[in-house]
Short mmCIF file of C-alpha atoms in Angstrom, two decimals:
data_model
loop_
_atom_site.label_atom_id
_atom_site.label_comp_id
_atom_site.label_asym_id
_atom_site.label_seq_id
_atom_site.Cartn_x
_atom_site.Cartn_y
_atom_site.Cartn_z
CA MET L 1 5.75 -20.70 -0.57
CA LEU L 2 8.76 -19.05 0.41
CA PHE L 3 11.16 -21.23 -1.54
CA GLU L 4 9.08 -19.83 -4.96
CA MET L 5 9.56 -16.31 -3.81
CA THR L 6 13.40 -16.61 -2.42
CA VAL L 7 15.74 -19.52 -4.22
CA PRO L 8 14.31 -19.21 -7.66
CA GLN L 9 14.61 -15.05 -7.71
CA PHE L 10 17.81 -15.17 -5.54
CA LYS L 11 19.63 -17.86 -8.51
CA LYS L 12 18.52 -15.16 -11.56
CA MET L 13 19.80 -12.09 -9.76
CA LEU L 14 22.65 -13.56 -9.07
CA HIS L 15 23.24 -14.59 -13.05
CA ASN L 16 22.13 -11.48 -13.97
CA LEU L 17 24.69 -9.85 -11.89
CA SER L 18 27.26 -11.86 -13.57
CA MET L 19 25.85 -10.98 -16.59
CA ILE L 20 26.46 -7.37 -15.58
CA LEU L 21 29.83 -8.32 -14.79
CA ASP L 22 30.73 -9.32 -18.13
CA LYS L 23 29.45 -6.43 -19.37
CA ALA L 24 31.84 -4.23 -17.37
CA ALA L 25 34.48 -6.65 -18.35
CA LYS L 26 33.99 -5.32 -21.81
CA HIS L 27 33.56 -1.49 -21.05
CA ALA L 28 36.85 -1.57 -18.98
CA GLU L 29 38.89 -3.47 -21.60
CA ALA L 30 36.95 -1.22 -24.39
CA LYS L 31 38.25 1.65 -22.26
CA LYS L 32 41.25 0.50 -21.81
CA PHE L 33 41.43 0.70 -17.78
CA ASP L 34 41.70 -1.56 -15.43
CA MET L 35 38.91 -3.75 -14.06
CA ASP L 36 39.82 -3.66 -10.51
CA VAL L 37 38.93 0.12 -10.89
CA LEU L 38 35.47 -0.65 -11.27
CA LEU L 39 35.41 -3.56 -8.77
CA THR L 40 36.56 -1.29 -6.11
CA SER L 41 34.65 1.52 -6.63
CA ARG L 42 31.50 2.81 -4.67
CA LEU L 43 29.10 5.65 -4.51
CA ALA L 44 30.13 7.50 -1.34
CA PRO L 45 33.06 7.25 0.84
CA ASP L 46 31.63 5.36 3.49
CA GLN L 47 29.94 2.67 1.54
CA PHE L 48 30.72 -0.89 0.84
CA ASN L 49 33.10 -1.47 -2.49
CA PHE L 50 31.85 -3.21 -5.62
CA ILE L 51 32.87 -6.38 -4.26
CA ARG L 52 31.81 -6.10 -0.83
CA GLN L 53 28.12 -5.60 -2.34
CA VAL L 54 28.54 -8.56 -4.33
CA GLN L 55 29.93 -10.41 -1.59
CA ILE L 56 26.79 -9.65 0.64
CA ALA L 57 24.03 -10.24 -2.02
CA CYS L 58 25.66 -13.63 -1.94
CA ASP L 59 25.71 -14.50 1.76
CA THR L 60 22.56 -13.25 1.89
CA ALA L 61 21.12 -15.35 -0.72
CA LYS L 62 22.89 -18.56 0.93
CA LEU L 63 22.42 -17.51 4.61
CA CYS L 64 18.34 -16.97 4.05
CA THR L 65 18.54 -20.22 1.65
CA ALA L 66 20.14 -21.82 4.56
CA ARG L 67 18.10 -20.80 7.60
CA LEU L 68 14.66 -21.34 6.32
CA ALA L 69 15.46 -24.62 5.06
CA GLY L 70 17.08 -25.36 8.56
CA LYS L 71 20.39 -26.37 7.26
CA GLU L 72 24.37 -24.58 7.32
CA ALA L 73 25.08 -22.37 4.72
CA PRO L 74 28.50 -22.89 3.56
CA SER L 75 31.65 -20.38 4.66
CA HIS L 76 33.09 -17.62 2.08
CA GLU L 77 36.16 -16.02 3.41
CA ASP L 78 35.52 -12.88 1.61
CA THR L 79 39.03 -12.54 -0.42
CA GLU L 80 37.88 -11.79 -4.00
CA LYS L 81 39.81 -9.12 -5.36
CA THR L 82 39.69 -10.20 -8.93
CA LEU L 83 36.91 -10.08 -11.58
CA PRO L 84 37.69 -14.22 -11.88
CA GLU L 85 37.68 -14.55 -8.31
CA VAL L 86 33.92 -12.58 -7.88
CA LYS L 87 32.31 -14.39 -10.46
CA ALA L 88 33.45 -17.74 -8.84
CA ARG L 89 31.81 -16.49 -6.48
CA ILE L 90 28.54 -16.24 -7.60
CA GLU L 91 28.95 -19.44 -9.71
CA LYS L 92 29.46 -20.96 -6.13
CA VAL L 93 26.34 -19.50 -4.34
CA ILE L 94 24.42 -20.43 -7.23
CA GLY L 95 25.24 -23.43 -7.35
CA TYR L 96 24.34 -24.08 -3.46
CA LEU L 97 20.91 -22.50 -3.90
CA ASN L 98 20.78 -24.96 -6.63
CA THR L 99 20.75 -27.69 -3.94
CA PHE L 100 17.43 -27.11 -2.42
CA SER L 101 13.56 -27.79 -3.61
CA ALA L 102 10.66 -26.76 -2.50
CA LYS L 103 10.72 -29.47 0.25
CA ASP L 104 13.31 -28.48 1.89
CA PHE L 105 11.19 -25.56 3.05
CA ALA L 106 8.87 -27.13 4.87
CA GLY L 107 7.69 -25.23 7.96
CA ALA L 108 10.19 -22.18 6.93
CA GLU L 109 7.30 -19.69 7.42
CA ASP L 110 7.35 -20.33 11.37
CA ARG L 111 10.70 -21.56 11.82
CA LYS L 112 12.56 -19.08 14.07
CA ILE L 113 15.13 -17.17 12.47
CA LEU L 114 18.24 -16.05 14.49
CA THR L 115 21.42 -14.44 13.54
CA PRO L 116 24.17 -12.67 15.43
CA ARG L 117 23.45 -9.18 14.75
CA TRP L 118 19.66 -9.43 16.44
CA GLU L 119 21.56 -10.26 19.95
CA GLY L 120 19.25 -13.30 21.04
CA LYS L 121 15.57 -11.70 18.94
CA HIS L 122 14.59 -13.43 16.28
CA LEU L 123 12.12 -13.29 13.07
CA LEU L 124 9.81 -15.99 11.51
CA GLY L 125 10.48 -17.33 8.64
CA LEU L 126 7.92 -15.26 6.16
CA GLU L 127 9.48 -12.18 8.65
CA TYR L 128 12.77 -12.61 8.17
CA ALA L 129 12.41 -13.54 4.04
CA THR L 130 10.17 -10.77 3.46
CA GLN L 131 11.12 -7.85 5.39
CA HIS L 132 15.12 -8.69 5.58
CA ALA L 133 16.38 -10.82 3.07
CA ILE L 134 14.74 -10.48 0.07
CA PRO L 135 14.93 -6.45 0.56
CA ASN L 136 18.46 -7.04 1.72
CA ILE L 137 19.42 -8.83 -1.61
CA TYR L 138 17.69 -6.54 -3.52
CA PHE L 139 19.28 -3.48 -2.08
CA HIS L 140 23.49 -4.76 -2.08
CA ILE L 141 22.83 -5.96 -6.18
CA THR L 142 20.88 -2.45 -6.65
CA THR L 143 24.03 -0.89 -5.42
CA ALA L 144 26.51 -2.95 -7.28
CA TYR L 145 24.39 -2.14 -10.49
CA ALA L 146 24.59 2.07 -9.81
CA ILE L 147 28.52 1.74 -9.10
CA LEU L 148 28.83 0.02 -12.12
CA ARG L 149 26.26 2.85 -14.14
CA HIS L 150 27.42 5.67 -12.46
CA ASN L 151 31.11 4.42 -13.80
CA GLY L 152 29.89 4.18 -17.61
CA VAL L 153 28.62 0.61 -17.97
CA ASP L 154 26.46 0.50 -20.34
CA ILE L 155 23.87 -1.72 -18.54
CA GLY L 156 20.33 -0.74 -18.18
CA LYS L 157 16.96 -2.53 -16.20
CA LYS L 158 16.71 -4.92 -19.00
CA ASP L 159 20.42 -6.50 -17.68
CA TYR L 160 19.13 -6.10 -14.31
CA LEU L 161 15.78 -7.36 -14.30
CA GLY L 162 16.96 -10.26 -16.62
CA GLU L 163 14.53 -12.68 -19.01
CA LEU L 164 10.96 -12.45 -18.09
CA PRO L 165 9.01 -15.40 -18.31
CA LEU L 166 6.74 -13.50 -20.55
CA LYS L 167 3.67 -15.43 -22.47
CA LYS L 168 1.63 -14.93 -25.64
#
């Protein structure tokens, strides 16, 4: 259950974010301003900028997946500054997520999940996924979306949600 709730949706949302970035690049080109303006934009002075929102979304996806599977996540240096670097970060994480299957999540619901910030406290896997990781990735992807939308990039709910598995 946890695999289906996390990995496929994380991959989809990161892919959607990458597609939104393509629209942002076209917007910057059409309006004749440097893409760095969007990459360093933020909604509020005390909020992380767009690049950091993407980095945290990527980290949430890879760390959640690794922790639930009882594995070690790859490390990223958070040095992205350009559009190609940001897109490459997203692709690396999607590639990492592609290495997991539902079998990797055996026992994940009851696995004890610890993070350095929790100072010795823990959540069980199901709690971690549903109360921390899933809301966190949506928060940061939504904030990245809002930064671009606020700056005039022509994106909407369909861009955010991506393709749906609609049936006839």
